[in-house]
Short mmCIF file of C-alpha atoms in Angstrom, two decimals:
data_model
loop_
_atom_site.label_atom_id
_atom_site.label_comp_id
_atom_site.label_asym_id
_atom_site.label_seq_id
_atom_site.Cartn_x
_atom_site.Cartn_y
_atom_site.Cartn_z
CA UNK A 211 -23.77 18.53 -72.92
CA UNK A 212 -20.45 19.10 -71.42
CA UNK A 213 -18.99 18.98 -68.17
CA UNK A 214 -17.48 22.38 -67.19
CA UNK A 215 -13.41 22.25 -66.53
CA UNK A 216 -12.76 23.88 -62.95
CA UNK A 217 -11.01 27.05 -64.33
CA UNK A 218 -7.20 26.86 -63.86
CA UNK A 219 -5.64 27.51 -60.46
CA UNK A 220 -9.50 27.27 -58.46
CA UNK A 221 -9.14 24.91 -55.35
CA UNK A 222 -10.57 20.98 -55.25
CA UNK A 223 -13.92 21.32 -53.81
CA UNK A 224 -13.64 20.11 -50.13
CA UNK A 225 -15.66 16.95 -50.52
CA UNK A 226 -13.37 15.10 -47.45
CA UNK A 227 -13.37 14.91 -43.50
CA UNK A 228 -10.27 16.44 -42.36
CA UNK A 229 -7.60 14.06 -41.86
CA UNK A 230 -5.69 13.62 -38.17
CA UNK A 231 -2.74 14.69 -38.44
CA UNK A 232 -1.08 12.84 -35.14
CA UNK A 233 0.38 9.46 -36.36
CA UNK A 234 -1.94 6.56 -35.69
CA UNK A 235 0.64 4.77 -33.31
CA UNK A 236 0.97 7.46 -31.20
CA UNK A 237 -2.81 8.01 -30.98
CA UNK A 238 -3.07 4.30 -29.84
CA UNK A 239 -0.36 4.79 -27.58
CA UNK A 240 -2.09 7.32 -25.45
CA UNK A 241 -5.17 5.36 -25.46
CA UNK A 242 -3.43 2.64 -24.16
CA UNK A 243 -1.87 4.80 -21.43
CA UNK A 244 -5.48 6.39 -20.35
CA UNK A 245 -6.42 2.70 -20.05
CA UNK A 246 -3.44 1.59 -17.81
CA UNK A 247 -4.78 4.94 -15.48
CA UNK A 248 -8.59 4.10 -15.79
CA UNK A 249 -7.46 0.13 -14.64
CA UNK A 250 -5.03 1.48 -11.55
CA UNK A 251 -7.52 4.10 -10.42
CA UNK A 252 -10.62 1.52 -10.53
CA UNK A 253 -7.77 -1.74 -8.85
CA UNK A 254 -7.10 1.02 -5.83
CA UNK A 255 -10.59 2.18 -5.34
CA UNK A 256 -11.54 -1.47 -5.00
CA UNK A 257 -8.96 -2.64 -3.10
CA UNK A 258 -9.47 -3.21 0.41
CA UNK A 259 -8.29 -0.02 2.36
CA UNK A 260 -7.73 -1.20 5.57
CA UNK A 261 -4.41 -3.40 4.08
CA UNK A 262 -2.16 -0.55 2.71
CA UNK A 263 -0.04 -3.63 1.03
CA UNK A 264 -3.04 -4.39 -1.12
CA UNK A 265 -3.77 -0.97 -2.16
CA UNK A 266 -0.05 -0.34 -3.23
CA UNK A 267 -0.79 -3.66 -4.67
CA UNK A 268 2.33 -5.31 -2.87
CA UNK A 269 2.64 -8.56 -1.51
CA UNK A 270 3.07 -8.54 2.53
CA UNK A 271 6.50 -7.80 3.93
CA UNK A 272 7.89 -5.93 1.27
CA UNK A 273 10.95 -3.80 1.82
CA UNK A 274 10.60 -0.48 2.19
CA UNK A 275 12.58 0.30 -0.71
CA UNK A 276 10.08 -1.03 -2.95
CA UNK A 277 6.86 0.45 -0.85
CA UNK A 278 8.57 3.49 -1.86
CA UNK A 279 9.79 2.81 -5.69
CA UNK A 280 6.25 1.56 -6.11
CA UNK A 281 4.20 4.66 -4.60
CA UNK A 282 6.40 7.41 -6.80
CA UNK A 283 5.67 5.04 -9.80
CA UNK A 284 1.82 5.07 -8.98
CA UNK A 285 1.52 8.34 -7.78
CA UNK A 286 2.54 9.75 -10.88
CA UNK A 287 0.67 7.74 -13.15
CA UNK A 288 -2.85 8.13 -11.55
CA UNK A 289 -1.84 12.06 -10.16
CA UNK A 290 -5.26 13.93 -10.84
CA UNK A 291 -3.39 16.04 -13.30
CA UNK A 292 -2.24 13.85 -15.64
CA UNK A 293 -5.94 12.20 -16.23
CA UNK A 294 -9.49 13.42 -17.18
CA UNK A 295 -10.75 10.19 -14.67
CA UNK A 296 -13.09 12.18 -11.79
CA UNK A 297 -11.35 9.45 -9.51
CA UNK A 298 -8.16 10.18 -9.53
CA UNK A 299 -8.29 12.04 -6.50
CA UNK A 300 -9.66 9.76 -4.12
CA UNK A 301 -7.37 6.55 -5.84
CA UNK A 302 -4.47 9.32 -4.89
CA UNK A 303 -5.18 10.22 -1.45
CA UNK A 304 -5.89 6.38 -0.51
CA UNK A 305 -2.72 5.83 -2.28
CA UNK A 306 -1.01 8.62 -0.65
CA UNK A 307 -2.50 7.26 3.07
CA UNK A 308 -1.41 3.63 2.19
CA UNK A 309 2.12 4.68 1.43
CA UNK A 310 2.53 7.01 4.84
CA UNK A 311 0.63 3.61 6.92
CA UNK A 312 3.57 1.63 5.66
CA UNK A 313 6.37 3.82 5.88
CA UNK A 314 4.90 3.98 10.25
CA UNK A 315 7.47 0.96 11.60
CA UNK A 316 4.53 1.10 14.42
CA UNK A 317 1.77 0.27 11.58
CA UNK A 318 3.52 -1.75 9.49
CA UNK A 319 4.28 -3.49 12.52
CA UNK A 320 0.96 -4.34 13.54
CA UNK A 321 -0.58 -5.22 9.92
CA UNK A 322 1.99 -8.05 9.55
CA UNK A 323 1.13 -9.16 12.85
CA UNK A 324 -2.38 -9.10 11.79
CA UNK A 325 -1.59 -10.75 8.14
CA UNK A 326 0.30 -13.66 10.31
CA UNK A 327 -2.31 -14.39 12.25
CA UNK A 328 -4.73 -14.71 9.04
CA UNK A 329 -2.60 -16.86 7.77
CA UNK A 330 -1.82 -19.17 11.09
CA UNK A 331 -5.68 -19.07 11.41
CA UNK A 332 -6.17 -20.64 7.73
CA UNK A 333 -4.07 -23.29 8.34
CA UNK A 334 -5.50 -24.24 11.25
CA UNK A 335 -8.61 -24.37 9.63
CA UNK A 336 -7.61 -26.43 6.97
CA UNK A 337 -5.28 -28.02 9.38
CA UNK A 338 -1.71 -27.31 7.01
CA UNK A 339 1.80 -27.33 8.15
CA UNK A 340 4.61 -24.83 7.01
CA UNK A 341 5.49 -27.68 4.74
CA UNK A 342 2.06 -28.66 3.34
CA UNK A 343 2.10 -28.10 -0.44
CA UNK A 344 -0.99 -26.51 -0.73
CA UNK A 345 0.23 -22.87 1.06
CA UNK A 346 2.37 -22.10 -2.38
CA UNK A 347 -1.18 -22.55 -4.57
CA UNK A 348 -3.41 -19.58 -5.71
CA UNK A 349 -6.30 -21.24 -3.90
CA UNK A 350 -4.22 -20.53 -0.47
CA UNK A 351 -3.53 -17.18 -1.58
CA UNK A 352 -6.88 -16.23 -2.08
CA UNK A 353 -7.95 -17.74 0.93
CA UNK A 354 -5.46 -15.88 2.81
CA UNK A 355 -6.44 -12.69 1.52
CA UNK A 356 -10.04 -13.29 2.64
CA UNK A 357 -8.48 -14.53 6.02
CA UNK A 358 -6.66 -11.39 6.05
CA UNK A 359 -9.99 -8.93 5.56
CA UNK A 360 -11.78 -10.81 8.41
CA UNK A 361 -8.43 -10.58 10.73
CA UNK A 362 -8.26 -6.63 10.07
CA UNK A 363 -12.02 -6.21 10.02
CA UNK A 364 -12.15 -7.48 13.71
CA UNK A 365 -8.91 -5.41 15.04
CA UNK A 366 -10.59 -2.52 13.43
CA UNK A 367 -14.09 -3.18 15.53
CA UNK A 368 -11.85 -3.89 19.05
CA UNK A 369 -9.89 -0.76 18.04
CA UNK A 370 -13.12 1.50 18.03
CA UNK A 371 -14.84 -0.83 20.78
CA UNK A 372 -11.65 0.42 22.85
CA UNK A 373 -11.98 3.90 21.59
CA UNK A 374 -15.86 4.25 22.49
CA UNK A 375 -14.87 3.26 26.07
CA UNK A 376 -12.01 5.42 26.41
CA UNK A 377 -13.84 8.40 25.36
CA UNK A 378 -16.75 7.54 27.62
CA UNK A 379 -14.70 6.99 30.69
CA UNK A 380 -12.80 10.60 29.72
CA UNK A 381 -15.93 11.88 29.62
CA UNK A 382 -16.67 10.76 33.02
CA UNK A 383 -13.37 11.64 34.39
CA UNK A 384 -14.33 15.41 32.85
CA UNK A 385 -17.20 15.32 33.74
CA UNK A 386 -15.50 14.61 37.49
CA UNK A 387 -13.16 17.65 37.12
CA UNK A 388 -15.91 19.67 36.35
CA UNK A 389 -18.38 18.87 39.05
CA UNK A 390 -15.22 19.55 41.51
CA UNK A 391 -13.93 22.55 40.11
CA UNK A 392 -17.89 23.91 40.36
CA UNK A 393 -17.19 22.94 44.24
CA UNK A 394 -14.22 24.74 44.50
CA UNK A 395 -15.81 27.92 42.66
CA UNK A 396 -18.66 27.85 44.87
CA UNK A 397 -16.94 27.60 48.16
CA UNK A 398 -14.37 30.19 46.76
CA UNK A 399 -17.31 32.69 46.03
CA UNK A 400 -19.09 31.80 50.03
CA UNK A 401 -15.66 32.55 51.43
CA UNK A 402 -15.20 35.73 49.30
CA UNK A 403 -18.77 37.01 50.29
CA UNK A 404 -18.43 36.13 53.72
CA UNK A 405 -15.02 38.37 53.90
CA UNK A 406 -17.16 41.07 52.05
CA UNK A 407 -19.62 40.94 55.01
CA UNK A 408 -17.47 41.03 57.71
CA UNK A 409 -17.30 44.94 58.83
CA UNK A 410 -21.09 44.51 58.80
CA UNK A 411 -21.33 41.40 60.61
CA UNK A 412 -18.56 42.88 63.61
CA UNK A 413 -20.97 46.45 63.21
CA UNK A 414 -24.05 44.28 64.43
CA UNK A 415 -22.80 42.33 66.97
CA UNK A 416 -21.23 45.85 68.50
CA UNK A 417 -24.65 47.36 68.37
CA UNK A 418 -26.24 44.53 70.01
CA UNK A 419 -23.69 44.14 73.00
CA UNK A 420 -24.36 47.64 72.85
CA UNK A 421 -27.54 47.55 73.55
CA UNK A 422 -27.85 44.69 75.76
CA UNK A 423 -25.77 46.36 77.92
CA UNK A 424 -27.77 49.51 78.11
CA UNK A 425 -30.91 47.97 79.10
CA UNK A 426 -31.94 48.96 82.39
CA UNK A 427 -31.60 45.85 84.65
CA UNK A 428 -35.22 43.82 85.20
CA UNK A 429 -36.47 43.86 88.41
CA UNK A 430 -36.59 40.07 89.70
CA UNK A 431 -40.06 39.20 91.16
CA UNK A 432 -40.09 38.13 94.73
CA UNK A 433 -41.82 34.60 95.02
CA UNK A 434 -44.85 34.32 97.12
CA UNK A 435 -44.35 32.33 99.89
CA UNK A 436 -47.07 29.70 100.25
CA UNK A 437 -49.80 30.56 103.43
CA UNK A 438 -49.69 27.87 106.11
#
């Protein structure tokens, strides 16, 4: 028995998946550029937020002309809407916070200081010079960065130590001001209510000179002379 002929003109039977249409380079492409996000966003969430070179992902002293040519270039590619990634917005606002810490000449100021002293610290503990070979290999630089955390971790600690006390001995100082301006109210309110009272206070002693002076004058008893 025959097969049937498909009758001139009918369509192929759709027996295929349909075929993407987008050529396969550019489809790779993208992928590759969703990755490059994905691996900033995850490098800036990890990287230790107190050293705003670190998250920018710059080395320590860099000019500001690259802090900035750096954060535009970030910012853009991890900018919540230009990836699906749910993290994008916290990498971007540490980003963001990084990039205004460095661009402080105040802040910048002091997290070099603090970077220096990591690093003076280190090679004292490993008792280096500036011309020992061993502060140009990655196991110094690694070191250093761990110096580094441990440096910033403290100034952090004496920062709020410093803060906690400051606070507290406002408090007290408020708490000084208050106490003395409920002194001042209250002696304020005595001396307004003692004005208040004064007709009434002149009215009484009038009535009672008044009527001590009216009072029929007390015969004085003679003493009895003792007999004998």
């Amino acid at each position: 028995m025959s097969t049937p002929k498909p009758a001139e003109g009918a369509a192929a039977p759709a027996d295929t998946a349909p075929v993407d249409t987008r050529d396969a380079l550019e489809v790779l492409e993208s992928e590759a550029k969703e990755w490059d996000k994905d691996a900033e966003i995850d490098r800036i969430l990890k990287a230790f937020r107190l050293n705003a070179y670190a998250v920018l992902g710059l080395k320590p002293g860099a000019p500001e002309s690259d802090i900035k040519n750096l954060y535009r270039k970030k910012s853009l590619l991890i900018h919540p809407d230009k990836t699906k990634n749910p993290l994008a917005p916290d990498a971007f606002d540490r980003l963001k916070k990084a990039q205004t810490e460095l661009m402080d000449e105040k802040h910048r100021a002091r997290l070099d200081e603090a970077i220096a002293d990591a690093r003076m610290l280190l090679m004292r503990e490993m008792k280096l010079t500036v011309d020992s070979e061993e502060l140009k290999t990655p196991e110094f630089e690694k070191k250093w960065d761990e110096k580094t955390v441990f440096v910033l971790v403290e100034n952090e600690q004496r920062r709020r130590r410093q803060m906690k006390a400051q606070l507290q001995e406002e408090g007290r100082e408020q708490r000084k001001q208050d106490e003395e301006l409920e002194q001042r109210k209250k002696k304020r309110q005595h001396e307004e209510d003692w004005e208040k009272t004064r007709d009434q206070r002149i009215d009484s002693w009038r009535q009672f000179q008044k009527g001590k002076n009216g009072e029929p004058e007390k015969k004085k008893k003679k003493k009895l002379k003792p007999i004998g």
